[in-house]
Short mmCIF file of C-alpha atoms in Angstrom, two decimals:
data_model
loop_
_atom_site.label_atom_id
_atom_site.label_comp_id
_atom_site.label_asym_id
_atom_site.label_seq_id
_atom_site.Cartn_x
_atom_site.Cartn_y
_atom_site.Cartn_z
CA UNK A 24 0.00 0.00 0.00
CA UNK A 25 1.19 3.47 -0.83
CA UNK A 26 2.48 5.89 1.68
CA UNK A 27 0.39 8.96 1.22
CA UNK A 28 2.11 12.59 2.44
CA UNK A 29 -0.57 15.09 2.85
CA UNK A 30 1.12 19.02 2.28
CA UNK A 31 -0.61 21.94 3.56
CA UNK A 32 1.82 24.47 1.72
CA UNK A 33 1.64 25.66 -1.83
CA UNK A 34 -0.49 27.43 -4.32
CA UNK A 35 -2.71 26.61 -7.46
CA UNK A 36 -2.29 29.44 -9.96
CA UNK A 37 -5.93 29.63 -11.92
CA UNK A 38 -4.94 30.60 -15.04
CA UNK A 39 -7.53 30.52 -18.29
CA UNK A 40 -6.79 28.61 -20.59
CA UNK A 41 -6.74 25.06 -19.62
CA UNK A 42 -7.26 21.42 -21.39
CA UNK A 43 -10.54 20.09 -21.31
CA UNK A 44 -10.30 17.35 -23.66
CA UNK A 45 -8.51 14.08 -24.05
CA UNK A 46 -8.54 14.44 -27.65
CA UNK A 47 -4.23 13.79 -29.02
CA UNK A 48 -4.02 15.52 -31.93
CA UNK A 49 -0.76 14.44 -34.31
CA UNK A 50 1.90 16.71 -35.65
CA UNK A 51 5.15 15.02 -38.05
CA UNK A 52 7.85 17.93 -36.91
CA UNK A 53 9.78 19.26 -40.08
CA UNK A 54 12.59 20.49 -37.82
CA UNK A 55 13.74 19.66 -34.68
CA UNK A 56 16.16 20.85 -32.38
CA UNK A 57 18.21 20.32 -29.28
CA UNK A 58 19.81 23.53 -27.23
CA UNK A 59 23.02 22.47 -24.76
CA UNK A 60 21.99 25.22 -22.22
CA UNK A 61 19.14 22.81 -21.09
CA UNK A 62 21.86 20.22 -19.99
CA UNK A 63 23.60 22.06 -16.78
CA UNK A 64 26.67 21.61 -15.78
CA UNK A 65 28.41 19.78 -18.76
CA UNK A 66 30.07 21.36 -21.33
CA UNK A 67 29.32 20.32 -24.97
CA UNK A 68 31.39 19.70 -27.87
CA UNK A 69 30.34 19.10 -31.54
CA UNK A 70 30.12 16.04 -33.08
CA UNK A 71 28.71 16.93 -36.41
CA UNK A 72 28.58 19.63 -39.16
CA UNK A 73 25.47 21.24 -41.32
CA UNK A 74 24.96 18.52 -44.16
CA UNK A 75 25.60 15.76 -41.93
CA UNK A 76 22.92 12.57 -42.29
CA UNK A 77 21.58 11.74 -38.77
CA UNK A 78 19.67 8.59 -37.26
CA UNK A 79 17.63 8.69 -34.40
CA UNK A 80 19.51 8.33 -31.43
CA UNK A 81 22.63 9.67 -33.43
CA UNK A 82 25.21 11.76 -31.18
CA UNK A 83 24.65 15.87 -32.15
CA UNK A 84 26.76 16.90 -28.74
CA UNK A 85 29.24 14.92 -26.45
CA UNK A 86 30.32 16.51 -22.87
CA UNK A 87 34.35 17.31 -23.27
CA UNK A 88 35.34 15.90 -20.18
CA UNK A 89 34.84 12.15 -20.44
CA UNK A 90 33.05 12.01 -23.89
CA UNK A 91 30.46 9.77 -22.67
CA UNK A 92 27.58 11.47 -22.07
CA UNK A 93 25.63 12.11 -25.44
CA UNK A 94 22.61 14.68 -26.70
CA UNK A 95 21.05 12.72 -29.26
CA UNK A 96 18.96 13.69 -32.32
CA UNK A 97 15.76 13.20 -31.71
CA UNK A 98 14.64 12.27 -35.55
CA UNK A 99 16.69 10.83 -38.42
CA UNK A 100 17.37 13.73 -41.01
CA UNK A 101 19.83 16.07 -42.15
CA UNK A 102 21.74 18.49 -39.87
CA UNK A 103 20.67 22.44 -41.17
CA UNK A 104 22.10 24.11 -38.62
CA UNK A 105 24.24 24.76 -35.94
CA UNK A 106 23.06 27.95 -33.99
CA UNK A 107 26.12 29.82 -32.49
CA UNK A 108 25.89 33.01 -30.12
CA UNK A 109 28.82 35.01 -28.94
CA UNK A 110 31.98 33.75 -28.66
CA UNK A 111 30.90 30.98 -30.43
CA UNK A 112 29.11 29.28 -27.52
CA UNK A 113 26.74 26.56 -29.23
CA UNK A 114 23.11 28.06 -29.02
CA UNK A 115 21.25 25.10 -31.25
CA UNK A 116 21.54 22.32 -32.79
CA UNK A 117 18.69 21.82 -35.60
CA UNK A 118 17.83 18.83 -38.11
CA UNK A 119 15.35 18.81 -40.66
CA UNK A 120 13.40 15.76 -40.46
CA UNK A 121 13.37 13.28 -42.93
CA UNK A 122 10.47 10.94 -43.71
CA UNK A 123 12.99 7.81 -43.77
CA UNK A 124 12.68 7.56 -39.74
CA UNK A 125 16.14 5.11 -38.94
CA UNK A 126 17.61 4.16 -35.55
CA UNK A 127 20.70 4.02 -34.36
CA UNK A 128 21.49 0.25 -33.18
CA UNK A 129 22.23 0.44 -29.00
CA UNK A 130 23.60 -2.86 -27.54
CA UNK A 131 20.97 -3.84 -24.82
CA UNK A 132 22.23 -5.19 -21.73
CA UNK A 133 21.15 -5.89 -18.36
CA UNK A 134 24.82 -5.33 -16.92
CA UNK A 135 24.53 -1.83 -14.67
CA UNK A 136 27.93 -1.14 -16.03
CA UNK A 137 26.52 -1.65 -19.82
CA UNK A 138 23.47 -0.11 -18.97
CA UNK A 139 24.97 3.22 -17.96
CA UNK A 140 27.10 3.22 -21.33
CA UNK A 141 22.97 2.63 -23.26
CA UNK A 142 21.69 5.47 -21.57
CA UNK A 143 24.57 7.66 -21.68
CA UNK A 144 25.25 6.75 -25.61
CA UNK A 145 21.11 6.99 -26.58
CA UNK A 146 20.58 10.72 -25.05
CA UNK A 147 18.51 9.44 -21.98
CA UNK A 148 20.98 9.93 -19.37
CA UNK A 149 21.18 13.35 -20.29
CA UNK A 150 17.59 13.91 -19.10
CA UNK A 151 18.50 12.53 -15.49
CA UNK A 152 19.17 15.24 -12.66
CA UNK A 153 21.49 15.01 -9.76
CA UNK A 154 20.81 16.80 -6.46
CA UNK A 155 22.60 18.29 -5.37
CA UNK A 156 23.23 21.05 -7.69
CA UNK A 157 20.26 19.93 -10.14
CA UNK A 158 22.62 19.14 -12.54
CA UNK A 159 23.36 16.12 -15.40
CA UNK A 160 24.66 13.44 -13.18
CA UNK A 161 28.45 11.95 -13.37
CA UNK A 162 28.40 8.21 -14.15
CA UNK A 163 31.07 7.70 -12.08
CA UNK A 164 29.08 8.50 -8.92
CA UNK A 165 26.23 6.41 -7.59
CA UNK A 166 23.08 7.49 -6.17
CA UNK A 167 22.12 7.03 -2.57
CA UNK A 168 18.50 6.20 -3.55
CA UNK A 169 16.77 7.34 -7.21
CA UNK A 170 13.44 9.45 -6.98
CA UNK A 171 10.72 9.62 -10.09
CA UNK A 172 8.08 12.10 -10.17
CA UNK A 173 4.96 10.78 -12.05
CA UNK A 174 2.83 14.42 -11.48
CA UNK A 175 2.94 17.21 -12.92
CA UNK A 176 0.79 20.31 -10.87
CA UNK A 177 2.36 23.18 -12.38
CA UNK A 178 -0.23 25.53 -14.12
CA UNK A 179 -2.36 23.73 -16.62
CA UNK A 180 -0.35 21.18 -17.09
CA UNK A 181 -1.31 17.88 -18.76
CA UNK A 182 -0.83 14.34 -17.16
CA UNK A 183 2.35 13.54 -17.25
CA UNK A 184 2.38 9.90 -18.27
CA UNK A 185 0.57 9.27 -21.60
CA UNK A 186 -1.27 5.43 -22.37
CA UNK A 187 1.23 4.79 -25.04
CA UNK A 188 4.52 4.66 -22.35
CA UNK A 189 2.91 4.20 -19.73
CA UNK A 190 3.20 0.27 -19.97
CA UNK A 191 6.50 0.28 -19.67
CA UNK A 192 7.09 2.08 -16.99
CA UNK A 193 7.63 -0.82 -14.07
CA UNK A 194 10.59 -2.03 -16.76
CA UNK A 195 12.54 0.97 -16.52
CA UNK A 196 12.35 1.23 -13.01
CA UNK A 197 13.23 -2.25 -12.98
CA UNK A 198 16.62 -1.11 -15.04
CA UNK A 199 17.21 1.98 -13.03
CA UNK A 200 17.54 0.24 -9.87
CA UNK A 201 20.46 -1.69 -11.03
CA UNK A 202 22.34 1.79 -11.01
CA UNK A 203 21.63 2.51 -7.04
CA UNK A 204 22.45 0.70 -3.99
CA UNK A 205 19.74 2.67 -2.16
CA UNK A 206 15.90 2.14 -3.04
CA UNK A 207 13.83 3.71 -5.95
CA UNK A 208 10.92 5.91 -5.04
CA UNK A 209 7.85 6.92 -7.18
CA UNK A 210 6.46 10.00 -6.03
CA UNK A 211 2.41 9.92 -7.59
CA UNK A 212 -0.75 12.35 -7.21
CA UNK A 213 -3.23 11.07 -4.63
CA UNK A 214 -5.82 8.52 -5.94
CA UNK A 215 -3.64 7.90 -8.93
CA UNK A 216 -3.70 4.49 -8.96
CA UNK A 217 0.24 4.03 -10.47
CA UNK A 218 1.40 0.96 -8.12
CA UNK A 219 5.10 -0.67 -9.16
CA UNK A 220 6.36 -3.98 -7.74
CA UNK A 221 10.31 -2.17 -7.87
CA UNK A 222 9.65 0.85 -6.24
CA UNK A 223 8.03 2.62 -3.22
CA UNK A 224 4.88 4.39 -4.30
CA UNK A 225 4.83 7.80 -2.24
CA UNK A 226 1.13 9.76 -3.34
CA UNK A 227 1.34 13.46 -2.47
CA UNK A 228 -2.34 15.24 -1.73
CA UNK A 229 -1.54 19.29 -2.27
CA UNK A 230 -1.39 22.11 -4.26
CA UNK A 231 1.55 22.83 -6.75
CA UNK A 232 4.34 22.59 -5.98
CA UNK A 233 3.22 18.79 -5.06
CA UNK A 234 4.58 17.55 -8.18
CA UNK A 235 8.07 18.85 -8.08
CA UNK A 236 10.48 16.28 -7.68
CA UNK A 237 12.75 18.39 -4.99
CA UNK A 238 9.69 18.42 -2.99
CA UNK A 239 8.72 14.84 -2.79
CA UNK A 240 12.42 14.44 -2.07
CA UNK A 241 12.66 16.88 1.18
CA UNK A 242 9.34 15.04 2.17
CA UNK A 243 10.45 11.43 1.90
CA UNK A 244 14.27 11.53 2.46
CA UNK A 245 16.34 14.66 2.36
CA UNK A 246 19.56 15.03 0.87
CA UNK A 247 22.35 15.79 3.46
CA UNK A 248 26.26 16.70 2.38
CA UNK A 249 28.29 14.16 0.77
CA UNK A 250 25.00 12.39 -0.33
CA UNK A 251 23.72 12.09 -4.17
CA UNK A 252 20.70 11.32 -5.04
CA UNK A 253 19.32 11.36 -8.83
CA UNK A 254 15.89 12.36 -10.14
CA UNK A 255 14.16 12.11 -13.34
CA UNK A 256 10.53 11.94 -14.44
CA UNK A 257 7.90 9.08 -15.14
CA UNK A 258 8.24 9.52 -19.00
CA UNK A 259 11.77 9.55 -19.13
CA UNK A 260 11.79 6.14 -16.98
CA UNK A 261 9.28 5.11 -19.21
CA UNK A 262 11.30 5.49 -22.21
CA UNK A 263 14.05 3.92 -20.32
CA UNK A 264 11.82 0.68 -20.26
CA UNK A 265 10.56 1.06 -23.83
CA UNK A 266 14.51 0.93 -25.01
CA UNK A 267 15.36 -1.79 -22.68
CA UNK A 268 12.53 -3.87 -23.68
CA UNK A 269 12.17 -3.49 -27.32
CA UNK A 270 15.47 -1.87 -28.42
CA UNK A 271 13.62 1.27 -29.66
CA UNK A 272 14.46 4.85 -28.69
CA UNK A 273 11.21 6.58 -27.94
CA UNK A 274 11.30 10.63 -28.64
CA UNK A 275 7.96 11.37 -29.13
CA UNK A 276 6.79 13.70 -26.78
CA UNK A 277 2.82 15.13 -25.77
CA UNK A 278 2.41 18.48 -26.14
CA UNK A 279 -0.34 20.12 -24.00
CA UNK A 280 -1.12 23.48 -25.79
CA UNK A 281 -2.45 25.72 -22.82
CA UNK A 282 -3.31 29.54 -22.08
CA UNK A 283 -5.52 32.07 -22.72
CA UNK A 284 -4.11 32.70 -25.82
CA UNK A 285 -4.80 29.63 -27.81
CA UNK A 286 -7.88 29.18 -29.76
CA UNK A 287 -8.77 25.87 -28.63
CA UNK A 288 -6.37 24.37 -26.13
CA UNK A 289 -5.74 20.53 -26.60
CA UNK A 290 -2.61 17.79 -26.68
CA UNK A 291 -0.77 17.34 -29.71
CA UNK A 292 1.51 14.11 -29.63
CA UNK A 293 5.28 15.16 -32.07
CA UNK A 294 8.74 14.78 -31.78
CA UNK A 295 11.20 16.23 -28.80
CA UNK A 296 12.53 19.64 -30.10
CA UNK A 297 9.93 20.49 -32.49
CA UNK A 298 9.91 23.76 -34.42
CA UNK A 299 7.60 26.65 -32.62
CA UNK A 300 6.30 27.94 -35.69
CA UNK A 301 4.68 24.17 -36.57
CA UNK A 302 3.73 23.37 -33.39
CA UNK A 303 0.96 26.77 -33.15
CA UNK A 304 0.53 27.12 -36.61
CA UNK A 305 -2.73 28.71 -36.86
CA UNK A 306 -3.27 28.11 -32.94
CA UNK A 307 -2.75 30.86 -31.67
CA UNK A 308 -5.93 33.72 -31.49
CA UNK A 309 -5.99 36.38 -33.40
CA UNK A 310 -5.36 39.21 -31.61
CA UNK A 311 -4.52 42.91 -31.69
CA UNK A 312 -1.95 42.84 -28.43
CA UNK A 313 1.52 41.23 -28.08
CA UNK A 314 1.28 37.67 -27.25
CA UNK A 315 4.07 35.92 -25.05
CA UNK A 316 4.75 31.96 -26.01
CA UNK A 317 6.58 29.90 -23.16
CA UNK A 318 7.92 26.69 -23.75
CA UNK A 319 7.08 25.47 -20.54
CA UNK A 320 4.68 26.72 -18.06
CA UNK A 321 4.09 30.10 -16.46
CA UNK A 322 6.71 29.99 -13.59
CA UNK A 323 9.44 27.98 -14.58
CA UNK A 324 9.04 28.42 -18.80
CA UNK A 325 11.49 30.43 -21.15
CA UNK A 326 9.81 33.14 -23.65
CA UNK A 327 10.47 31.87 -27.00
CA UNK A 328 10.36 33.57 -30.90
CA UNK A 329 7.45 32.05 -31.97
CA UNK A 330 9.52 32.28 -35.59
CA UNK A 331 12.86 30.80 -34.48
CA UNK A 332 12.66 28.88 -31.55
CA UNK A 333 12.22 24.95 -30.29
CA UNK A 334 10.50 23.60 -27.63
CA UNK A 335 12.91 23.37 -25.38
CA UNK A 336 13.47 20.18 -23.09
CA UNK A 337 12.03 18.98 -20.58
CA UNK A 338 9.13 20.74 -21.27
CA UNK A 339 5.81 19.02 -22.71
CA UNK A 340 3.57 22.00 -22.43
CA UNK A 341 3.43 25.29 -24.32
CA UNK A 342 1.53 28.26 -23.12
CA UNK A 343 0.34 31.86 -24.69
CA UNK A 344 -0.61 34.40 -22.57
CA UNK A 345 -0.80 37.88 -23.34
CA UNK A 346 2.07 40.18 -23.37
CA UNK A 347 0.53 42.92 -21.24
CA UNK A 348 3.14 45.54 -22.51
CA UNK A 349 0.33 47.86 -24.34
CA UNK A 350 -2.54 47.20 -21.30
CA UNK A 351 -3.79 51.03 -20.50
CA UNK A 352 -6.11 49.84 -17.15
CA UNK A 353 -7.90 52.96 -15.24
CA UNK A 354 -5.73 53.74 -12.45
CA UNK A 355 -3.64 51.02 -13.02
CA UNK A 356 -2.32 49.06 -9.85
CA UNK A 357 -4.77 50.96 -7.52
CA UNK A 358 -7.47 49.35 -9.29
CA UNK A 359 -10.13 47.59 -7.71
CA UNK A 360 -11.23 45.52 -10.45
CA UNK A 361 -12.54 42.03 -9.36
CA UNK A 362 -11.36 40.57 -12.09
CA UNK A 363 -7.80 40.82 -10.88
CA UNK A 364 -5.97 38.19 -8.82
CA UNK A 365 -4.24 38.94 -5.74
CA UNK A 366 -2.97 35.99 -2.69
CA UNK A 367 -3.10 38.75 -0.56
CA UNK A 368 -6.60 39.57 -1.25
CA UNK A 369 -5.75 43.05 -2.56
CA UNK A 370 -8.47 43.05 -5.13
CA UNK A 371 -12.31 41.78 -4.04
CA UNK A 372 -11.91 39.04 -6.44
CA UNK A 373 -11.92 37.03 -3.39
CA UNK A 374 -15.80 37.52 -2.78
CA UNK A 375 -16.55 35.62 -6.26
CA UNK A 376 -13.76 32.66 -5.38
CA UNK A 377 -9.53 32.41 -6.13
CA UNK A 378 -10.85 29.33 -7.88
CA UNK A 379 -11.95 30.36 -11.05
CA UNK A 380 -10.03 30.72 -13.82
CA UNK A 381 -8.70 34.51 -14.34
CA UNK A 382 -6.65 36.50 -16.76
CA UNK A 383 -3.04 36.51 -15.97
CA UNK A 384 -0.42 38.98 -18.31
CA UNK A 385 3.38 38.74 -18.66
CA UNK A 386 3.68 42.21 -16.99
CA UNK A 387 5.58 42.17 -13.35
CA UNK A 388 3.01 44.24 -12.14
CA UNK A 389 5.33 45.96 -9.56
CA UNK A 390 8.85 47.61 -9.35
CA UNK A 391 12.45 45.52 -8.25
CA UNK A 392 13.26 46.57 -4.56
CA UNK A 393 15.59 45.34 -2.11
CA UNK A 394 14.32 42.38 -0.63
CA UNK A 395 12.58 41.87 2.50
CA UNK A 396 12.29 38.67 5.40
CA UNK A 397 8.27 39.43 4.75
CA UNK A 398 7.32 35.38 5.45
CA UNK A 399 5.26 35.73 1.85
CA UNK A 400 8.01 32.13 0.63
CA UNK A 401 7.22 30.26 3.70
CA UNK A 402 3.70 30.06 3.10
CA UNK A 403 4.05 28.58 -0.58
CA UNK A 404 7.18 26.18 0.26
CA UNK A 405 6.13 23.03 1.07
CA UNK A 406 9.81 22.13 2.06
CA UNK A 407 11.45 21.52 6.13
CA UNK A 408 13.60 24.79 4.47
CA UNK A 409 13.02 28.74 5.53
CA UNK A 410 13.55 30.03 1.94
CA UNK A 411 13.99 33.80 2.55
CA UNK A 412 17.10 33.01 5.11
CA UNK A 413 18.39 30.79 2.59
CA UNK A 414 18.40 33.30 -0.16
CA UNK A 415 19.51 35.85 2.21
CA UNK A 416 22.93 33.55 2.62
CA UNK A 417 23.09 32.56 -1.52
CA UNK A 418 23.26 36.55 -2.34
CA UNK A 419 26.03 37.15 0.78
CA UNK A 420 27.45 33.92 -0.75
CA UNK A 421 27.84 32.50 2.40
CA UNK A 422 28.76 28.54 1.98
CA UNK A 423 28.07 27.53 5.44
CA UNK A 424 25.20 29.27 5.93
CA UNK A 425 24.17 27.94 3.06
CA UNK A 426 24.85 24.46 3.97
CA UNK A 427 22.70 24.85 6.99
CA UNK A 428 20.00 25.84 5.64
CA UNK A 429 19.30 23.30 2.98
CA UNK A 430 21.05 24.29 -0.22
CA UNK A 431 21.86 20.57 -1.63
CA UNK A 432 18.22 19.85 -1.62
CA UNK A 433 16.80 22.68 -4.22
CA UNK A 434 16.91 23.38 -7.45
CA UNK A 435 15.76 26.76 -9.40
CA UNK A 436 12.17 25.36 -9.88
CA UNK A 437 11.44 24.83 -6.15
CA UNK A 438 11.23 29.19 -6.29
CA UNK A 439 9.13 29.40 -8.84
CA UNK A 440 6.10 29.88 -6.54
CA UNK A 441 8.60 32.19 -3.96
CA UNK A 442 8.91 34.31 -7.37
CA UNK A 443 5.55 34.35 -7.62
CA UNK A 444 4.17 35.74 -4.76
CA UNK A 445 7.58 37.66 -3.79
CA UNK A 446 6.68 41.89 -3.27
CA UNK A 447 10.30 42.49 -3.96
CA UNK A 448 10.10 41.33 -7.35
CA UNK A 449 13.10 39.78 -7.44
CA UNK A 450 14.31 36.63 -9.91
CA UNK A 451 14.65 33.89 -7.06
CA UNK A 452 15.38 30.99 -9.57
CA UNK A 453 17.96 32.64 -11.10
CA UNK A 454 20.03 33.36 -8.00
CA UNK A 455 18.93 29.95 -6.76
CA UNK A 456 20.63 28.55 -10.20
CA UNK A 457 23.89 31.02 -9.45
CA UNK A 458 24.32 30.12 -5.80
CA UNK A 459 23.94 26.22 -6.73
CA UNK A 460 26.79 27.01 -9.20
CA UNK A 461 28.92 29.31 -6.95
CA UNK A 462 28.81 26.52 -4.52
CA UNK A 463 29.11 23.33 -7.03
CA UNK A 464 32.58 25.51 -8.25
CA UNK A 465 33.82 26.24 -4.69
CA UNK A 466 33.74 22.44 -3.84
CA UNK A 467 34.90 20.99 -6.41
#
């Protein structure tokens, strides 16, 4: 029987704009891409050239230390481009898709040893995480236990295990626990129903941030210093099984197509990496304001060019909300328009219900001040962690205090409901992200 952790912290961000449908619509990608800055903490050298033929599952990037760890392409084609920015840092790397769909050949083996060489040759180790530092983790380190997330309750996001993996889920955490001498834990929503004969089921009842992976970690067994632990999500350990099992490399991905913005949002199954521009081709609303597209969702996403950007990994969820940058409201902040949202009750939206779905703009809606110790994190952080004190000791860079107070068991995307509600208006998952390097460098 599952272990169910009930969490009285956290906040569910009602946003317009959400999936009511089950309908999967299909999309064959044209062009895909894969960018190196989504793979922290490695750095990337080239293993191909524009004109280059590529299999799925063929090696576009290989990190320059050990040259083990691979970022694959995630469709057979032809290499068009490699996108460089300054100093020649590699920005993308993009292949147009041909309809020939080929596979790299991966030797299958239920050795660990051999099994860490499959996933670091076929591009799935690279989707792994490490805490601390929530970086790609070194094969030459093993975990103290392994922790899968199979929920996803960040703002209108889709389930996050689709029917056609989901069978194959119980064989890759069958294969992952070879690579740990700890145990394997599944972190689930409440009343899912996901049970697994090689794991520990652990269902979390909450709002967001329930879902996060660091969170279901701090709740079931912390990380201390000197220990490793590695996380990854159910998909990924689902494709884990699917390779292990059938010798195929899955990287199909299901798209949930969410905001405001979209004329009729729904799921849309494609490839990993596919091309913006294809993806919302004629799904986006016409309108007569600036529209914002995040690959992702609202707190942790990146703003893309609709024109010449990729969905960016790990995301399976793109949302469109509106800009806000030409929004002329009567007197502006000091309105009292109900139709605002406020988790301070600053607005008498309140009266009608937080509930319902409201209207939510790109705009910060406030000016960057010094910060305060306000207690405005604590209330949203469902983590044995005081947030504020530990930002207060990433910005003085101040390693032991740091240590203290929980720094090995974050990552960026824990803040992303601390950024949220924050009056300061300051961007807490970016210094989270530089004090997790600042550290990871100092202790090397």
């Amino acid at each position: 029987m599952a272990e169910i952790i009930h969490l009285r912290k956290g906040l569910d961000i009602p946003l317009k704009g959400g999936i009511d449908t089950d309908t999967v619509t299909e999309l064959k990608a044209a062009e895909v891409a894969v960018v190196p800055d989504d793979f922290p903490s490695m750095a990337w050298k080239l293993t191909v050239k524009p004109g280059d033929s590529v299999k799925r599952g063929t090696a576009l990037l290989r990190d320059k230390e050990t040259g083990t760890v691979a970022i694959v392409s995630p469709a057979a084609g032809t290499v068009k481009e490699v996108r460089r920015g300054e100093r020649r840092k590699i920005e993308a790397v993009v292949v147009e898709v041909s309809d020939n769909q080929s596979q790299e050949e991966f030797h299958i083996s239920s050795d660990s040893e051999a099994l860490k060489e499959l996933l670091c040759s076929c591009g799935l180790w690279a989707m792994m995480r490490q805490r601390p530092y929530d970086i790609v983790p070194s094969p030459a380190v093993t975990p103290r236990d392994i922790f899968i997330t199979a929920s996803d309750t960040a703002p209108l996001a889709a389930p996050l295990l689709s029917a056609d993996l989901a069978p194959y889920l119980e064989d890759g955490i069958e294969a992952i626990a070879k690579l740990t001498s700890g145990k394997v834990y599944l972190g689930t929503a409440f009343g899912s129903g996901i049970t697994s004969a090689a794991a520990k089921v652990v269902e979390f009842q909450g709002k967001h941030p329930a879902g996060n992976v660091g969170v279901q970690i701090s709740n079931i067994k912390p990380v201390n210093k000197g220990e490793t632990v590695w996380a990854l999500d159910a998909r990924t350990v689902a494709r884990i099984g699917k390779l292990v099992k059938t010798g195929e490399l899955d990287s199909s991905t299901i798209v949930a197509l969410t905001g405001e913005e979209m004329k009729n949002p729904h799921l849309v199954s494609t490839t990993v990496g596919v091309k913006l521009s294809e993806l919302l081709n004629g799904e986006l609303k016409e309108r007569d304001h600036h529209q914002r597209v995040i690959s992702g969702n609202v707190l942790t996403g990146i703003a893309e060019n609709l024109e010449k950007d990729y969905l960016r990994w790990p995301y399976r969820q793109v949302t469109a909300i509106p800009e806000g940058d030409d929004a002329d409201e009567f007197m502006g902040w000091a309105s009292m328009d109900p139709k605002k949202y406020s988790v301070k009750r600053s607005f008498p939206a309140f009266i009608r219900g937080l509930s319902k779905p409201f209207s939510f703009d790109a705009r910060l809606k406030g000016g960057r001040r010094a910060p305060i110790l306000s207690g405005e994190c604590e209330k949203v952080f469902p983590m044995d962690i005081y947030p504020e004190f530990l930002l207060k000791a990433i910005r003085a860079k101040d390693i032991d205090r740091m240590e203290q107070l929980g720094i090995y068991e974050v990552a960026p995307e824990d803040f992303a409901l601390c950024e949220f509600v924050d009056t300061s208006k300051e961007p807490l998952q970016a210094e989270v992200r530089e004090g997790l390097e600042y550290l990871r460098k100092e202790l090397r």
